PDB file of C-alpha atoms in Angstrom:
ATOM      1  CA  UNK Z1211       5.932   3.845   9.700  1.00  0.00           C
ATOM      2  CA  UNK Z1212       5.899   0.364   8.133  1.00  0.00           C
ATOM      3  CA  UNK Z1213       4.987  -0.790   4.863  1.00  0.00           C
ATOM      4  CA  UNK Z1214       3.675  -3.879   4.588  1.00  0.00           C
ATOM      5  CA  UNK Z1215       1.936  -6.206   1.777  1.00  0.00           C
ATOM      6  CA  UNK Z1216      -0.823  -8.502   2.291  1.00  0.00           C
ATOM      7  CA  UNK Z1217      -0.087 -12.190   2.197  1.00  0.00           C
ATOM      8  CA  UNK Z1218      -1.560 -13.024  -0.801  1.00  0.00           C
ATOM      9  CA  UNK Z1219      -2.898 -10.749  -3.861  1.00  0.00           C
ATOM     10  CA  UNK Z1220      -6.419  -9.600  -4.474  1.00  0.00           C
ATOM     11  CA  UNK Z1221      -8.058  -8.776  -7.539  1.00  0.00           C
ATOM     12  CA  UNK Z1222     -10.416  -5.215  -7.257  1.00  0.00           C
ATOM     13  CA  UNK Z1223     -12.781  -6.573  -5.332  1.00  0.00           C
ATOM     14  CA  UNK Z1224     -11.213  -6.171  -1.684  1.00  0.00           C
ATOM     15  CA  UNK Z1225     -12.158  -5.468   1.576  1.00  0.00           C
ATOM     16  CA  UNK Z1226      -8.313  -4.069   2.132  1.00  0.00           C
ATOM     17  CA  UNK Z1227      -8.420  -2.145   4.864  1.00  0.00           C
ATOM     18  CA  UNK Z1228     -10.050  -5.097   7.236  1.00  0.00           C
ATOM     19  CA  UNK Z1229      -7.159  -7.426   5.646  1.00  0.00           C
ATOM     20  CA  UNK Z1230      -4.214  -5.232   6.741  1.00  0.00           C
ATOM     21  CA  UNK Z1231      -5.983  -4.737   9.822  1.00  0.00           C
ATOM     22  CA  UNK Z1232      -6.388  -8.248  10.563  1.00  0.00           C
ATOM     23  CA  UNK Z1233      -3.139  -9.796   8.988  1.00  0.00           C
ATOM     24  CA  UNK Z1234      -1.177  -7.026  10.998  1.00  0.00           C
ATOM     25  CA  UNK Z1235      -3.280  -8.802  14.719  1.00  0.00           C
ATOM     26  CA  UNK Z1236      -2.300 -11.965  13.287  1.00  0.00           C
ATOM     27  CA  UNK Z1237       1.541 -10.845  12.629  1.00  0.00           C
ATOM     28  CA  UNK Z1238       1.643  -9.672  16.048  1.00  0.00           C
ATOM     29  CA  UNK Z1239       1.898  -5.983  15.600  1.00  0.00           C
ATOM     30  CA  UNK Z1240       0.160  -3.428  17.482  1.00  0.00           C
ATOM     31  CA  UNK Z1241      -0.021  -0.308  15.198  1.00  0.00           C
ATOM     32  CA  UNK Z1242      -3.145  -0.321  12.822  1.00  0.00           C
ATOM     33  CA  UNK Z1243      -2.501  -0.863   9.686  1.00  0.00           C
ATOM     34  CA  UNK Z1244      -4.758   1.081   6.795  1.00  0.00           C
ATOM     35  CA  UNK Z1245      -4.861   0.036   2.735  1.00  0.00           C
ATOM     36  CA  UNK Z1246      -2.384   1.675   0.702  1.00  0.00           C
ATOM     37  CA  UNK Z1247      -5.209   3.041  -1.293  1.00  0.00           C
ATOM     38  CA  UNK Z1248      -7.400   5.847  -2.282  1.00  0.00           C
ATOM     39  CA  UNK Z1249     -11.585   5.191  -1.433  1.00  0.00           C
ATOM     40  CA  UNK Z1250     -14.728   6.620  -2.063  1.00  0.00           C
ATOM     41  CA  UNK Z1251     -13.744   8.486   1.678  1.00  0.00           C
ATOM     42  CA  UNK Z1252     -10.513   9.343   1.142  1.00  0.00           C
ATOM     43  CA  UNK Z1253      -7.224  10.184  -0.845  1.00  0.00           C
ATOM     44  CA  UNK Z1254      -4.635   8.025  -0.617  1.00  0.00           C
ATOM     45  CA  UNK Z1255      -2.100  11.245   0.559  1.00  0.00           C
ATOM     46  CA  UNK Z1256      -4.635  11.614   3.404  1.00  0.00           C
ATOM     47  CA  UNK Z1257      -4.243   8.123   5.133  1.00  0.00           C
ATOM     48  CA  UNK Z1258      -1.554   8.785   7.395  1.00  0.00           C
ATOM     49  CA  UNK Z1259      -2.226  11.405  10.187  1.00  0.00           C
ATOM     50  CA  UNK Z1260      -0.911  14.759   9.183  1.00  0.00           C
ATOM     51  CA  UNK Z1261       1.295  14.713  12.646  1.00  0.00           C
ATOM     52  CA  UNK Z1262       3.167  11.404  11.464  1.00  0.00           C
ATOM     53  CA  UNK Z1263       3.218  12.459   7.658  1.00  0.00           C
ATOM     54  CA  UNK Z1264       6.821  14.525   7.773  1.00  0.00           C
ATOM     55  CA  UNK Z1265       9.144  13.672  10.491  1.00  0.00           C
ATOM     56  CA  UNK Z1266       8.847   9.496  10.360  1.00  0.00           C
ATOM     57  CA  UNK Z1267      10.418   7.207   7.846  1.00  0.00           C
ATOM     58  CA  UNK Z1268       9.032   4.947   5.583  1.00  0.00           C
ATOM     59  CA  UNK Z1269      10.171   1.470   6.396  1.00  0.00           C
ATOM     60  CA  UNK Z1270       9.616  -2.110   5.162  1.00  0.00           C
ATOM     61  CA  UNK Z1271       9.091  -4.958   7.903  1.00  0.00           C
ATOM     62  CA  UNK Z1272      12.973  -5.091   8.791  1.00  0.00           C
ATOM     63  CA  UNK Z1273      13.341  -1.188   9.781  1.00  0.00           C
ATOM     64  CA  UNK Z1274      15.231  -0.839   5.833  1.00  0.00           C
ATOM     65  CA  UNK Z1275      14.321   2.875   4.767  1.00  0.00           C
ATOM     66  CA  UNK Z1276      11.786   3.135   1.787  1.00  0.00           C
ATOM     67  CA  UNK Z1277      10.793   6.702   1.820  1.00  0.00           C
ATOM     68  CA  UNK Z1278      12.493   9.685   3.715  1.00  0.00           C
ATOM     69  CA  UNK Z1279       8.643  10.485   5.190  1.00  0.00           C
ATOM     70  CA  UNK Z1280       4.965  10.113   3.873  1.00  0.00           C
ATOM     71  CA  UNK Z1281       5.061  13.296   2.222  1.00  0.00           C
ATOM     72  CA  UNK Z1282       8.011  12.111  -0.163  1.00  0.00           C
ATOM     73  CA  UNK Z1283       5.718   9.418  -1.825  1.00  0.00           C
ATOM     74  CA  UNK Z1284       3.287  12.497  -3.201  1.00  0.00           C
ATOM     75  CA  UNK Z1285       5.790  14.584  -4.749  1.00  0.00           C
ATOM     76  CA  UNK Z1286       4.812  14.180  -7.975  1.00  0.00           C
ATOM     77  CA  UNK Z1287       7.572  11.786  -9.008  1.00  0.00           C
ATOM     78  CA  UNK Z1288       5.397   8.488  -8.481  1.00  0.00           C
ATOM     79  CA  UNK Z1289       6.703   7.840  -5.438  1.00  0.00           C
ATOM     80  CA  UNK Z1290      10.351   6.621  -6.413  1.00  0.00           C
ATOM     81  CA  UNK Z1291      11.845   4.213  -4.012  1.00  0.00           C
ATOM     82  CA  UNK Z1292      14.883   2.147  -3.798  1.00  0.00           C
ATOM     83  CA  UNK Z1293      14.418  -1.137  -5.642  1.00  0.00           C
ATOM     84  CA  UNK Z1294      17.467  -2.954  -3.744  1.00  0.00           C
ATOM     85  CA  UNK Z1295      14.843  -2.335  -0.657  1.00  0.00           C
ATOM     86  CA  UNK Z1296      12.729  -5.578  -0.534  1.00  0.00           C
ATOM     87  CA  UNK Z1297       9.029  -5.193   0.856  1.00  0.00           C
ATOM     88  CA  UNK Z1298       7.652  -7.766   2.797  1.00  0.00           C
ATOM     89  CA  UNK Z1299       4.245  -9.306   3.515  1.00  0.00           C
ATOM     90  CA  UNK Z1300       3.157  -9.662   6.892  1.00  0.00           C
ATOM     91  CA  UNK Z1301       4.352 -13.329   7.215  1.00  0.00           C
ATOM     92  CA  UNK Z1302       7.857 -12.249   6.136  1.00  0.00           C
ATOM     93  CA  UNK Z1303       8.154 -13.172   2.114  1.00  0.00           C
ATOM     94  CA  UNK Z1304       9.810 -10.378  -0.188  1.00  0.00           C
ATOM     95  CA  UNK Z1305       6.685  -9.755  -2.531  1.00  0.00           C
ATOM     96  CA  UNK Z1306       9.410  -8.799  -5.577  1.00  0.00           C
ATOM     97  CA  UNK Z1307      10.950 -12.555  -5.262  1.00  0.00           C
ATOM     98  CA  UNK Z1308       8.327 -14.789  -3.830  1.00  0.00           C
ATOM     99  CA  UNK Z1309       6.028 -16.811  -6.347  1.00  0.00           C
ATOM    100  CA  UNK Z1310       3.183 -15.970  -4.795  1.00  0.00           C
ATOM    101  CA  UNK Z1311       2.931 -12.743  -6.378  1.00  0.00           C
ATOM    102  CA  UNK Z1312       3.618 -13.603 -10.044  1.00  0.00           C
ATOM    103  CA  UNK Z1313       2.824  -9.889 -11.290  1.00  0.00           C
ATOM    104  CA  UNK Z1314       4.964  -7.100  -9.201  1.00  0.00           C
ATOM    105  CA  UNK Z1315       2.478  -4.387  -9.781  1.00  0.00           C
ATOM    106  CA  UNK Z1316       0.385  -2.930  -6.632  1.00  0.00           C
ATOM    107  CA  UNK Z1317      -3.503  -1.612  -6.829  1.00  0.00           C
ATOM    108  CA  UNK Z1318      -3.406   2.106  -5.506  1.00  0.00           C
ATOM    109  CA  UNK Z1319      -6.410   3.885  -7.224  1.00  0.00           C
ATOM    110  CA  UNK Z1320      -4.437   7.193  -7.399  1.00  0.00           C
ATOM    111  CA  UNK Z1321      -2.611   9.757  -9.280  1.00  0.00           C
ATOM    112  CA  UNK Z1322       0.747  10.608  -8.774  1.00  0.00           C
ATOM    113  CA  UNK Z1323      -0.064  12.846  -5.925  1.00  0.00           C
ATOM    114  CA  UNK Z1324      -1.830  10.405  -3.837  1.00  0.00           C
ATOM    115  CA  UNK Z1325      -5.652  11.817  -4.935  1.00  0.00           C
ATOM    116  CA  UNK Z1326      -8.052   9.136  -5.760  1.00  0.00           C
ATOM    117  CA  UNK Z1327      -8.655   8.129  -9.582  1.00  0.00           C
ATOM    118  CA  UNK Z1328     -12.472   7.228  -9.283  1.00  0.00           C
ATOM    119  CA  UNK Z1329     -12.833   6.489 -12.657  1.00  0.00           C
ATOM    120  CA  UNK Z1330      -9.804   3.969 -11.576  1.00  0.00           C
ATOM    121  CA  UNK Z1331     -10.533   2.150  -8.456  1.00  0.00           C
ATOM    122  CA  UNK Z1332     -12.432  -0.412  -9.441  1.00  0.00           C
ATOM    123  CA  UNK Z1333     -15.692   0.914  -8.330  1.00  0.00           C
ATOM    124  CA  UNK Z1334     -14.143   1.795  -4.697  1.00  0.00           C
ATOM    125  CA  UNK Z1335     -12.760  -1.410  -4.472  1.00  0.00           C
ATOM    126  CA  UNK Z1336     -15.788  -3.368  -5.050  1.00  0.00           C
ATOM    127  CA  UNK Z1337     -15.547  -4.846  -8.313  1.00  0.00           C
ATOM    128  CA  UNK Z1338     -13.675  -7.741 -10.028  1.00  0.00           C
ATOM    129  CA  UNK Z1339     -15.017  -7.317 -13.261  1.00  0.00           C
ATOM    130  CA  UNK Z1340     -12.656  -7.657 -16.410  1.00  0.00           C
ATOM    131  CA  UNK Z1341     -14.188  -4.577 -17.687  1.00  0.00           C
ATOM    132  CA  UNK Z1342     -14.302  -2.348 -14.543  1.00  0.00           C
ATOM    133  CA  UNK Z1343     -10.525  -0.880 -14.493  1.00  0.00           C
ATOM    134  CA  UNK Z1344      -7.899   0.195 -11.446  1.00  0.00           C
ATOM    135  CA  UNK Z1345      -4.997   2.395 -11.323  1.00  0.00           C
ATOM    136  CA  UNK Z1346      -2.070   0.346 -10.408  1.00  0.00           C
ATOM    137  CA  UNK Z1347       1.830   0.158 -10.402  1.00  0.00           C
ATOM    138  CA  UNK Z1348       4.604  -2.287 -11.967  1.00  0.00           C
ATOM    139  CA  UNK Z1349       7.232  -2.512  -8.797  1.00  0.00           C
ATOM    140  CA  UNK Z1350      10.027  -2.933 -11.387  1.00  0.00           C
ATOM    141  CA  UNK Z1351       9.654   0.784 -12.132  1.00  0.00           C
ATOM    142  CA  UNK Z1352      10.831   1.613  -8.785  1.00  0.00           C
ATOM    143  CA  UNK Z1353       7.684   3.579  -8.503  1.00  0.00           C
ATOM    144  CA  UNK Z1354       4.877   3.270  -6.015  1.00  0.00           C
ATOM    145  CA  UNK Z1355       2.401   5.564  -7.564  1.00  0.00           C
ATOM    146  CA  UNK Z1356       3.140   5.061 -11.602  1.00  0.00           C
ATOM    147  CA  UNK Z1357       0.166   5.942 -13.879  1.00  0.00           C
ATOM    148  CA  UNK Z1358      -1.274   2.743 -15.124  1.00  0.00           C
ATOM    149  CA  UNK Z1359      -4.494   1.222 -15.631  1.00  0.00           C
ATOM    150  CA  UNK Z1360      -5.375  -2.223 -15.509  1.00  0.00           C
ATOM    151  CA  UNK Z1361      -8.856  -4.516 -15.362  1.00  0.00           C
ATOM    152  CA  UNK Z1362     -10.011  -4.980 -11.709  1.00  0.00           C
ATOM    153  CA  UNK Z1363     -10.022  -8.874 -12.572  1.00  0.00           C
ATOM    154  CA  UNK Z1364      -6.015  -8.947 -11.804  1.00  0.00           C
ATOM    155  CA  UNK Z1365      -4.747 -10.537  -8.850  1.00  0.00           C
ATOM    156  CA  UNK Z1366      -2.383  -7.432  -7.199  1.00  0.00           C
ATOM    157  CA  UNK Z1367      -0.050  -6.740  -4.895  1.00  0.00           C
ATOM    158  CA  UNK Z1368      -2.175  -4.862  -2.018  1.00  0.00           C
ATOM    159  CA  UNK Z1369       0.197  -2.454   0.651  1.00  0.00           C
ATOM    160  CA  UNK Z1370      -0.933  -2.016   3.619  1.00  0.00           C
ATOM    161  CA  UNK Z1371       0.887   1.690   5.583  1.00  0.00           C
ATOM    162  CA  UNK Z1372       1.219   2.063   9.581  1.00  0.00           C
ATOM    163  CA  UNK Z1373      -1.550   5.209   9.693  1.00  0.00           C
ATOM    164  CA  UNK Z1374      -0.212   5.955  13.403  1.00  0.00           C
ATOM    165  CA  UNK Z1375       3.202   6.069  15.076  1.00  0.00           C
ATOM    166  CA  UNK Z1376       2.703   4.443  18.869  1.00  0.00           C
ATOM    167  CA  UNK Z1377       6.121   4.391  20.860  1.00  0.00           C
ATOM    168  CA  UNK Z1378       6.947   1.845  23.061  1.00  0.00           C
ATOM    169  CA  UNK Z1379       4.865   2.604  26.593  1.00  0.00           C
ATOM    170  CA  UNK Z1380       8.157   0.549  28.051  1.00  0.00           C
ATOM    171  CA  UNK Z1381      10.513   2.849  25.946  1.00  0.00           C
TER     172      UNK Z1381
END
């Protein structure tokens, strides 16, 4: 399953799911693509369906192994990943390099276990405001899912996860 950020950053006020759906169309692939996020509907653990969660890798854009499986990310460590592994946006730029993410930290809304943070998610994703906060992560930890909270006004890194595995029909 790929994981992918969204071409630009958002602050807390996102429609995230539509954007990885519709930058994934754009980017020419056909899985659908779901916000790495927890909502007012659901935990962040609880994106991916349970039949993909355990036996399929978690890749960036170029097939480079971030996670063993889903599961991994929610094991309580903050989802500790391999920083040498770049992740990509949909049109291809490394989001720890490029410029056009000047703060490495990703929204996520979560605890360490993937369960949503609603005093932390900027109002289900719905607010900007300086003094509504998120739960987000600083990429330089090497950690997905670390525990800290910043004001939804912040322009973010936004991950998008493959929520389905669909093999090649020609395969």
């Amino acid at each position: 399953l790929h994981l992918v950020a969204l071409n630009f950053p958002l602050s807390g006020d996102m429609r995230a799911d539509f954007q990885c759906f519709r930058q994934a169309q754009l980017a020419g692939l056909t899985s659908t693509y779901r916000a790495f996020l927890s909502s007012h509907l659901q935990d962040l653990a609880t994106v991916v369906r349970k039949t993909d969660r355990h036996h399929l890798p978690i890749v960036n854009l170029q097939g480079e192994t971030l996670f063993s499986n889903w599961e991994s990310i929610f094991d309580g460590n903050g989802g500790q990943f391999n920083t040498h592994v770049p992740i990509y946006s949909f049109d291809g730029r490394n989001v720890m390099t490029d410029s056009s993410w000047p703060q490495k930290i990703i929204w996520h809304g979560s605890t360490a276990n993937g369960i949503r943070l609603v005093s932390n998610y900027c109002e289900a994703w719905h607010t900007a405001d300086m003094g509504a906060m998120g739960q987000a992560s600083p990429l330089g930890t090497g950690k997905l899912l670390d525990q800290k909270v910043y004001s939804c006004n912040n322009l973010f890194i936004v991950l998008c996860i493959e929520n389905s595995f669909v093999s090649d029909p020609q395969g």
